[in-house]
């Protein structure tokens, strides 16, 4: 008698997709959005008793109900997008730069310092390039330190860059204490509120046009850099396999250092935009958690900078909508953030079904 053991096929199996069409990817993400809205609607009714359609309309109005709100939505999108673009080359190289918050803060510190000490004495054609270059240099140097340790001693870049965030936060607190205005207020206040020295100038009558121009140029430049240059190719090869990169004659240490210089510099530039083009002040909340949100943007976009714009815009829309819900329906901020959290959960979860295929047991085959 045979002792062959029959292994029953599992009811559900998951296999890695080797290829998926763009149409199917769009359909999966669209289905995730629809499902998230349905689940969020159920939660809204159960928890608050509100009409979910009214809540969704309120979310839309929070971002687009007036020209001012539309520009604020674009303003916040540009800052988030700039950080996400900065993370793209590092993440593509599989250097997990979790220090965007700190790199942005040090760029903001140097920008605020120049505005305070030289904002009313230097002409704008000199002042703006000085703030721009200084923020790029300081951000790059902040990113250089973990890159050197990773390249030469293979330290854990995730912990290193994360810890440097806390150093940057303490530095920000120190300089805020130095620049208190008025003294004892624990805040810098609006820098050069009367003269607007160092503020981004209005273009075509709009305050935030320059923010958009700068970040759009960076977006196009990074897309070309990663996809159409030798350095972008080296970043991709190092990310796939360092051994392959060395075999191909690529100097891996230099690629790591160079890429983090670029990543840190662009995060510093985001600090420049945040201080000179948005808040006109500096505080430990200048980054506002966007360094971590940008990680979601970069990951969901697969490092495509054009897709990053769409994802950044959507996340800012959700944030603005959550604030509007809280004020319009007299809800606390946690209730409104639950709705955005549900939508984000589904959007992130749908990536699993984009990367993996679900296979159900074939009953007819099993019976045969």
Tab-separated table of C-alpha atoms in Angstrom:
chain	number	residue	atom	x	y	z
A	1	UNK	CA	0.000	0.000	0.000
A	2	UNK	CA	1.284	3.415	-0.903
A	3	UNK	CA	2.229	5.784	1.924
A	4	UNK	CA	2.170	8.862	-0.308
A	5	UNK	CA	0.909	11.872	1.633
A	6	UNK	CA	-1.430	14.157	-0.298
A	7	UNK	CA	-0.821	17.841	0.457
A	8	UNK	CA	-3.988	19.845	0.153
A	9	UNK	CA	-3.719	23.061	-1.780
A	10	UNK	CA	-4.355	26.090	0.482
A	11	UNK	CA	-7.561	28.048	0.017
A	12	UNK	CA	-5.709	31.293	-0.699
A	13	UNK	CA	-2.175	31.787	-2.000
A	14	UNK	CA	-0.190	34.949	-2.683
A	15	UNK	CA	2.417	35.097	-5.424
A	16	UNK	CA	4.738	37.928	-6.398
A	17	UNK	CA	3.656	39.674	-9.574
A	18	UNK	CA	6.271	39.764	-12.303
A	19	UNK	CA	4.360	42.339	-14.301
A	20	UNK	CA	1.183	44.400	-14.012
A	21	UNK	CA	-0.386	46.769	-16.524
A	22	UNK	CA	-0.791	50.455	-15.771
A	23	UNK	CA	-4.557	50.105	-16.285
A	24	UNK	CA	-4.845	47.383	-13.646
A	25	UNK	CA	-2.727	49.438	-11.238
A	26	UNK	CA	-5.038	52.433	-11.667
A	27	UNK	CA	-8.123	50.234	-11.189
A	28	UNK	CA	-6.722	48.724	-7.966
A	29	UNK	CA	-5.979	52.167	-6.545
A	30	UNK	CA	-9.380	53.494	-7.623
A	31	UNK	CA	-11.066	50.536	-5.914
A	32	UNK	CA	-9.041	51.279	-2.760
A	33	UNK	CA	-10.234	54.898	-2.756
A	34	UNK	CA	-13.886	53.857	-3.219
A	35	UNK	CA	-13.663	51.243	-0.447
A	36	UNK	CA	-11.959	53.705	1.889
A	37	UNK	CA	-14.739	56.263	1.351
A	38	UNK	CA	-17.375	53.612	2.073
A	39	UNK	CA	-15.654	52.455	5.277
A	40	UNK	CA	-15.029	56.054	6.370
A	41	UNK	CA	-18.704	56.847	5.743
A	42	UNK	CA	-19.749	53.960	7.997
A	43	UNK	CA	-17.386	55.178	10.720
A	44	UNK	CA	-18.693	58.749	10.387
A	45	UNK	CA	-22.297	57.621	10.796
A	46	UNK	CA	-21.537	55.290	13.716
A	47	UNK	CA	-19.271	57.653	15.653
A	48	UNK	CA	-20.646	61.126	14.908
A	49	UNK	CA	-24.090	60.549	13.404
A	50	UNK	CA	-23.296	63.012	10.625
A	51	UNK	CA	-24.207	62.678	6.980
A	52	UNK	CA	-21.016	61.368	5.317
A	53	UNK	CA	-21.796	63.165	2.052
A	54	UNK	CA	-21.874	66.490	3.897
A	55	UNK	CA	-18.569	65.606	5.532
A	56	UNK	CA	-16.958	64.833	2.168
A	57	UNK	CA	-18.285	68.080	0.678
A	58	UNK	CA	-16.819	69.907	3.668
A	59	UNK	CA	-13.458	68.260	3.036
A	60	UNK	CA	-13.520	69.495	-0.550
A	61	UNK	CA	-14.459	73.009	0.555
A	62	UNK	CA	-11.606	73.011	3.059
A	63	UNK	CA	-9.111	72.808	0.200
A	64	UNK	CA	-10.862	74.473	-2.747
A	65	UNK	CA	-13.728	76.703	-1.604
A	66	UNK	CA	-11.836	79.956	-2.284
A	67	UNK	CA	-8.850	81.234	-4.231
A	68	UNK	CA	-6.931	81.702	-0.995
A	69	UNK	CA	-7.552	78.119	0.102
A	70	UNK	CA	-6.533	76.794	-3.303
A	71	UNK	CA	-3.227	78.647	-3.077
A	72	UNK	CA	-2.673	77.430	0.495
A	73	UNK	CA	-3.255	73.868	-0.725
A	74	UNK	CA	-0.681	74.354	-3.482
A	75	UNK	CA	1.701	76.056	-1.048
A	76	UNK	CA	1.668	73.121	1.363
A	77	UNK	CA	1.839	70.657	-1.526
A	78	UNK	CA	5.051	72.267	-2.772
A	79	UNK	CA	6.820	71.962	0.589
A	80	UNK	CA	5.824	68.306	0.971
A	81	UNK	CA	6.713	67.583	-2.658
A	82	UNK	CA	10.152	69.196	-2.271
A	83	UNK	CA	10.991	66.903	0.660
A	84	UNK	CA	9.674	63.824	-1.161
A	85	UNK	CA	11.814	64.669	-4.193
A	86	UNK	CA	14.799	65.076	-1.880
A	87	UNK	CA	14.252	61.584	-0.473
A	88	UNK	CA	13.818	59.951	-3.896
A	89	UNK	CA	17.500	59.472	-4.865
A	90	UNK	CA	18.484	58.242	-1.390
A	91	UNK	CA	15.597	55.779	-1.213
A	92	UNK	CA	16.213	54.560	-4.752
A	93	UNK	CA	19.764	53.818	-3.625
A	94	UNK	CA	18.233	52.018	-0.598
A	95	UNK	CA	19.787	54.531	1.773
A	96	UNK	CA	16.916	55.039	4.207
A	97	UNK	CA	17.169	58.744	4.939
A	98	UNK	CA	14.739	59.270	7.839
A	99	UNK	CA	16.383	62.598	8.680
A	100	UNK	CA	14.482	64.899	6.320
A	101	UNK	CA	12.922	66.706	9.295
A	102	UNK	CA	16.320	67.652	10.677
A	103	UNK	CA	17.790	68.541	7.300
A	104	UNK	CA	14.818	70.814	6.642
A	105	UNK	CA	15.130	72.438	10.069
A	106	UNK	CA	18.819	73.311	9.692
A	107	UNK	CA	18.056	74.825	6.286
A	108	UNK	CA	15.293	76.822	7.945
A	109	UNK	CA	17.595	77.949	10.785
A	110	UNK	CA	20.205	79.430	8.461
A	111	UNK	CA	17.488	81.062	6.339
A	112	UNK	CA	15.890	82.646	9.404
A	113	UNK	CA	19.288	83.824	10.679
A	114	UNK	CA	20.098	85.581	7.404
A	115	UNK	CA	16.629	87.165	7.359
A	116	UNK	CA	17.093	88.458	10.918
A	117	UNK	CA	20.633	89.833	10.520
A	118	UNK	CA	20.666	90.902	6.862
A	119	UNK	CA	17.023	91.038	5.782
A	120	UNK	CA	16.791	94.807	6.037
A	121	UNK	CA	20.304	95.680	4.888
A	122	UNK	CA	21.008	93.557	1.799
A	123	UNK	CA	19.163	94.086	-1.488
A	124	UNK	CA	16.824	91.276	-2.544
A	125	UNK	CA	18.962	90.207	-5.569
A	126	UNK	CA	21.767	89.463	-3.075
A	127	UNK	CA	19.690	88.318	-0.115
A	128	UNK	CA	17.654	85.626	-1.903
A	129	UNK	CA	20.619	83.799	-3.503
A	130	UNK	CA	22.484	84.006	-0.176
A	131	UNK	CA	19.609	82.329	1.688
A	132	UNK	CA	19.150	79.774	-1.092
A	133	UNK	CA	22.812	78.756	-1.268
A	134	UNK	CA	23.220	78.730	2.520
A	135	UNK	CA	20.220	76.430	3.013
A	136	UNK	CA	21.496	74.067	0.309
A	137	UNK	CA	24.984	73.920	1.836
A	138	UNK	CA	23.839	73.407	5.434
A	139	UNK	CA	21.303	70.746	4.422
A	140	UNK	CA	23.951	68.963	2.368
A	141	UNK	CA	26.411	68.973	5.272
A	142	UNK	CA	23.713	67.614	7.589
A	143	UNK	CA	23.155	64.766	5.166
A	144	UNK	CA	26.886	64.237	4.635
A	145	UNK	CA	27.629	62.998	8.161
A	146	UNK	CA	25.450	59.838	8.100
A	147	UNK	CA	26.535	59.206	4.497
A	148	UNK	CA	30.226	59.130	5.434
A	149	UNK	CA	29.597	56.791	8.356
A	150	UNK	CA	27.493	54.519	6.145
A	151	UNK	CA	30.003	54.520	3.286
A	152	UNK	CA	33.118	53.806	5.379
A	153	UNK	CA	31.846	51.995	8.473
A	154	UNK	CA	28.464	50.607	7.310
A	155	UNK	CA	26.531	52.161	10.185
A	156	UNK	CA	22.745	51.948	10.309
A	157	UNK	CA	21.622	54.996	8.359
A	158	UNK	CA	18.022	54.729	9.596
A	159	UNK	CA	18.963	55.203	13.245
A	160	UNK	CA	21.713	57.706	12.443
A	161	UNK	CA	19.496	60.039	10.403
A	162	UNK	CA	16.601	59.627	12.851
A	163	UNK	CA	18.749	60.643	15.823
A	164	UNK	CA	20.032	63.661	13.916
A	165	UNK	CA	16.442	64.899	13.755
A	166	UNK	CA	16.490	65.335	17.516
A	167	UNK	CA	19.790	67.193	17.354
A	168	UNK	CA	18.281	69.555	14.773
A	169	UNK	CA	15.198	70.086	16.950
A	170	UNK	CA	17.385	71.074	19.916
A	171	UNK	CA	19.428	73.395	17.702
A	172	UNK	CA	16.202	75.016	16.569
A	173	UNK	CA	15.097	75.467	20.181
A	174	UNK	CA	18.461	77.073	20.979
A	175	UNK	CA	18.245	79.596	18.157
A	176	UNK	CA	14.605	80.369	18.881
A	177	UNK	CA	15.689	81.240	22.436
A	178	UNK	CA	18.448	83.479	21.007
A	179	UNK	CA	16.104	85.254	18.595
A	180	UNK	CA	13.043	85.609	20.855
A	181	UNK	CA	10.864	88.503	19.791
A	182	UNK	CA	9.650	89.867	22.119
A	183	UNK	CA	12.041	88.537	24.742
A	184	UNK	CA	10.487	85.882	26.963
A	185	UNK	CA	7.847	84.877	24.428
A	186	UNK	CA	9.610	81.597	23.480
A	187	UNK	CA	8.995	82.396	19.828
A	188	UNK	CA	10.800	84.264	17.082
A	189	UNK	CA	7.577	85.795	15.829
A	190	UNK	CA	7.114	86.912	12.230
A	191	UNK	CA	10.541	87.959	10.956
A	192	UNK	CA	10.706	91.431	9.340
A	193	UNK	CA	6.931	91.760	9.471
A	194	UNK	CA	7.050	95.463	8.587
A	195	UNK	CA	9.663	95.422	5.832
A	196	UNK	CA	9.146	91.835	4.587
A	197	UNK	CA	12.917	91.585	4.157
A	198	UNK	CA	13.788	88.079	2.930
A	199	UNK	CA	10.186	87.148	2.128
A	200	UNK	CA	9.416	85.581	-1.236
A	201	UNK	CA	8.113	88.337	-3.529
A	202	UNK	CA	4.621	88.130	-4.989
A	203	UNK	CA	4.472	87.184	-8.671
A	204	UNK	CA	1.430	88.056	-10.787
A	205	UNK	CA	-0.125	89.283	-7.568
A	206	UNK	CA	0.093	85.869	-5.905
A	207	UNK	CA	2.257	85.227	-2.849
A	208	UNK	CA	3.098	81.577	-3.473
A	209	UNK	CA	3.876	81.508	-7.183
A	210	UNK	CA	7.640	81.459	-6.550
A	211	UNK	CA	7.206	78.417	-4.269
A	212	UNK	CA	5.516	76.574	-7.128
A	213	UNK	CA	8.121	77.616	-9.712
A	214	UNK	CA	11.085	76.481	-7.589
A	215	UNK	CA	9.622	73.069	-6.707
A	216	UNK	CA	8.330	72.360	-10.230
A	217	UNK	CA	11.826	73.016	-11.603
A	218	UNK	CA	13.277	70.646	-8.982
A	219	UNK	CA	10.643	68.044	-9.860
A	220	UNK	CA	11.534	68.131	-13.565
A	221	UNK	CA	15.267	68.212	-12.828
A	222	UNK	CA	15.139	65.201	-10.492
A	223	UNK	CA	13.066	63.215	-13.000
A	224	UNK	CA	15.738	63.811	-15.634
A	225	UNK	CA	18.574	63.172	-13.154
A	226	UNK	CA	17.272	59.789	-12.010
A	227	UNK	CA	16.094	58.561	-15.385
A	228	UNK	CA	18.434	60.032	-17.974
A	229	UNK	CA	21.871	60.597	-16.483
A	230	UNK	CA	24.889	58.476	-15.661
A	231	UNK	CA	24.679	59.445	-12.000
A	232	UNK	CA	21.025	58.403	-11.864
A	233	UNK	CA	21.973	55.074	-13.389
A	234	UNK	CA	24.682	54.613	-10.744
A	235	UNK	CA	22.145	55.331	-7.997
A	236	UNK	CA	19.842	52.627	-9.394
A	237	UNK	CA	22.662	50.061	-9.716
A	238	UNK	CA	23.917	50.668	-6.167
A	239	UNK	CA	20.337	50.318	-4.929
A	240	UNK	CA	19.924	46.970	-6.703
A	241	UNK	CA	23.254	45.472	-5.655
A	242	UNK	CA	26.422	47.038	-4.297
A	243	UNK	CA	28.439	44.034	-5.454
A	244	UNK	CA	27.157	44.458	-9.008
A	245	UNK	CA	27.976	48.156	-8.821
A	246	UNK	CA	31.547	47.425	-7.732
A	247	UNK	CA	31.912	44.815	-10.481
A	248	UNK	CA	30.766	47.471	-12.986
A	249	UNK	CA	33.486	49.816	-11.738
A	250	UNK	CA	31.202	52.157	-9.796
A	251	UNK	CA	32.702	53.840	-6.733
A	252	UNK	CA	29.971	52.887	-4.264
A	253	UNK	CA	31.290	55.041	-1.403
A	254	UNK	CA	31.304	58.145	-3.563
A	255	UNK	CA	27.817	57.422	-4.934
A	256	UNK	CA	26.462	57.100	-1.381
A	257	UNK	CA	28.103	60.361	-0.295
A	258	UNK	CA	27.134	62.254	-3.460
A	259	UNK	CA	23.525	61.099	-3.314
A	260	UNK	CA	23.107	62.090	0.323
A	261	UNK	CA	24.654	65.483	-0.380
A	262	UNK	CA	21.914	66.005	-2.969
A	263	UNK	CA	19.183	64.620	-0.700
A	264	UNK	CA	20.245	66.746	2.269
A	265	UNK	CA	20.661	69.860	0.127
A	266	UNK	CA	17.121	69.598	-1.238
A	267	UNK	CA	15.729	69.055	2.264
A	268	UNK	CA	17.608	72.194	3.312
A	269	UNK	CA	16.019	73.950	0.344
A	270	UNK	CA	12.613	72.878	1.670
A	271	UNK	CA	13.553	74.661	4.903
A	272	UNK	CA	14.379	77.777	2.886
A	273	UNK	CA	10.972	77.625	1.181
A	274	UNK	CA	9.201	76.925	4.487
A	275	UNK	CA	10.755	79.933	6.249
A	276	UNK	CA	11.137	82.524	3.467
A	277	UNK	CA	8.129	81.494	1.383
A	278	UNK	CA	5.549	80.175	3.860
A	279	UNK	CA	5.839	80.846	7.618
A	280	UNK	CA	8.345	83.760	7.713
A	281	UNK	CA	9.504	82.450	11.078
A	282	UNK	CA	11.340	79.468	12.545
A	283	UNK	CA	10.263	77.028	15.258
A	284	UNK	CA	10.554	73.351	16.115
A	285	UNK	CA	7.241	72.914	14.285
A	286	UNK	CA	8.489	74.326	10.990
A	287	UNK	CA	8.913	70.850	9.512
A	288	UNK	CA	5.549	69.816	10.940
A	289	UNK	CA	6.092	66.077	10.461
A	290	UNK	CA	6.343	66.507	6.691
A	291	UNK	CA	9.717	64.774	6.669
A	292	UNK	CA	7.946	61.557	7.659
A	293	UNK	CA	4.885	62.126	5.469
A	294	UNK	CA	7.244	62.574	2.522
A	295	UNK	CA	8.438	59.004	3.072
A	296	UNK	CA	4.907	57.808	2.274
A	297	UNK	CA	4.833	60.065	-0.796
A	298	UNK	CA	8.158	58.769	-2.134
A	299	UNK	CA	7.278	55.121	-1.480
A	300	UNK	CA	3.790	55.280	-2.996
A	301	UNK	CA	5.141	57.101	-6.059
A	302	UNK	CA	7.860	54.516	-6.760
A	303	UNK	CA	10.306	57.475	-6.894
A	304	UNK	CA	8.592	59.008	-9.935
A	305	UNK	CA	8.641	62.738	-9.224
A	306	UNK	CA	5.578	63.473	-11.365
A	307	UNK	CA	3.560	60.885	-9.450
A	308	UNK	CA	4.890	62.446	-6.240
A	309	UNK	CA	3.099	65.664	-7.145
A	310	UNK	CA	-0.244	63.835	-7.374
A	311	UNK	CA	0.288	61.948	-4.102
A	312	UNK	CA	1.507	65.085	-2.273
A	313	UNK	CA	-1.484	67.054	-3.514
A	314	UNK	CA	-3.870	64.318	-2.363
A	315	UNK	CA	-2.327	64.080	1.117
A	316	UNK	CA	-2.434	67.857	1.572
A	317	UNK	CA	-6.057	67.841	0.396
A	318	UNK	CA	-6.854	65.244	3.075
A	319	UNK	CA	-5.085	67.321	5.715
A	320	UNK	CA	-6.907	70.519	4.759
A	321	UNK	CA	-10.178	68.587	4.607
A	322	UNK	CA	-9.647	67.148	8.087
A	323	UNK	CA	-9.157	70.649	9.493
A	324	UNK	CA	-12.351	71.842	7.813
A	325	UNK	CA	-14.325	68.889	9.171
A	326	UNK	CA	-13.114	69.639	12.690
A	327	UNK	CA	-14.177	73.301	12.497
A	328	UNK	CA	-17.417	72.895	10.517
A	329	UNK	CA	-18.887	70.031	12.546
A	330	UNK	CA	-17.358	70.914	15.909
A	331	UNK	CA	-15.342	67.710	16.071
A	332	UNK	CA	-12.022	67.276	17.805
A	333	UNK	CA	-8.973	66.853	15.606
A	334	UNK	CA	-8.722	63.130	16.341
A	335	UNK	CA	-12.171	62.357	14.937
A	336	UNK	CA	-11.381	64.174	11.698
A	337	UNK	CA	-7.983	62.504	11.412
A	338	UNK	CA	-9.623	59.069	11.702
A	339	UNK	CA	-11.253	59.685	8.322
A	340	UNK	CA	-7.952	60.591	6.657
A	341	UNK	CA	-6.278	57.664	8.415
A	342	UNK	CA	-8.801	55.213	6.966
A	343	UNK	CA	-8.258	56.576	3.455
A	344	UNK	CA	-4.478	56.377	3.834
A	345	UNK	CA	-4.723	52.837	5.206
A	346	UNK	CA	-6.559	51.659	2.105
A	347	UNK	CA	-4.199	53.506	-0.237
A	348	UNK	CA	-1.158	51.969	1.405
A	349	UNK	CA	-2.787	48.560	1.648
A	350	UNK	CA	-3.652	48.456	-2.043
A	351	UNK	CA	0.080	48.421	-2.817
A	352	UNK	CA	0.119	44.821	-1.572
A	353	UNK	CA	-2.357	43.804	-4.267
A	354	UNK	CA	-0.343	45.692	-6.871
A	355	UNK	CA	2.794	43.757	-5.949
A	356	UNK	CA	1.172	40.384	-5.189
A	357	UNK	CA	-1.461	38.276	-6.918
A	358	UNK	CA	-4.195	36.490	-4.939
A	359	UNK	CA	-4.869	32.926	-6.109
A	360	UNK	CA	-7.921	31.034	-4.845
A	361	UNK	CA	-8.060	27.249	-4.691
A	362	UNK	CA	-9.420	25.686	-7.905
A	363	UNK	CA	-12.232	23.427	-6.592
A	364	UNK	CA	-12.877	21.668	-9.889
A	365	UNK	CA	-9.215	20.792	-10.191
A	366	UNK	CA	-9.163	19.553	-6.607
A	367	UNK	CA	-12.178	17.308	-7.144
A	368	UNK	CA	-10.622	15.839	-10.269
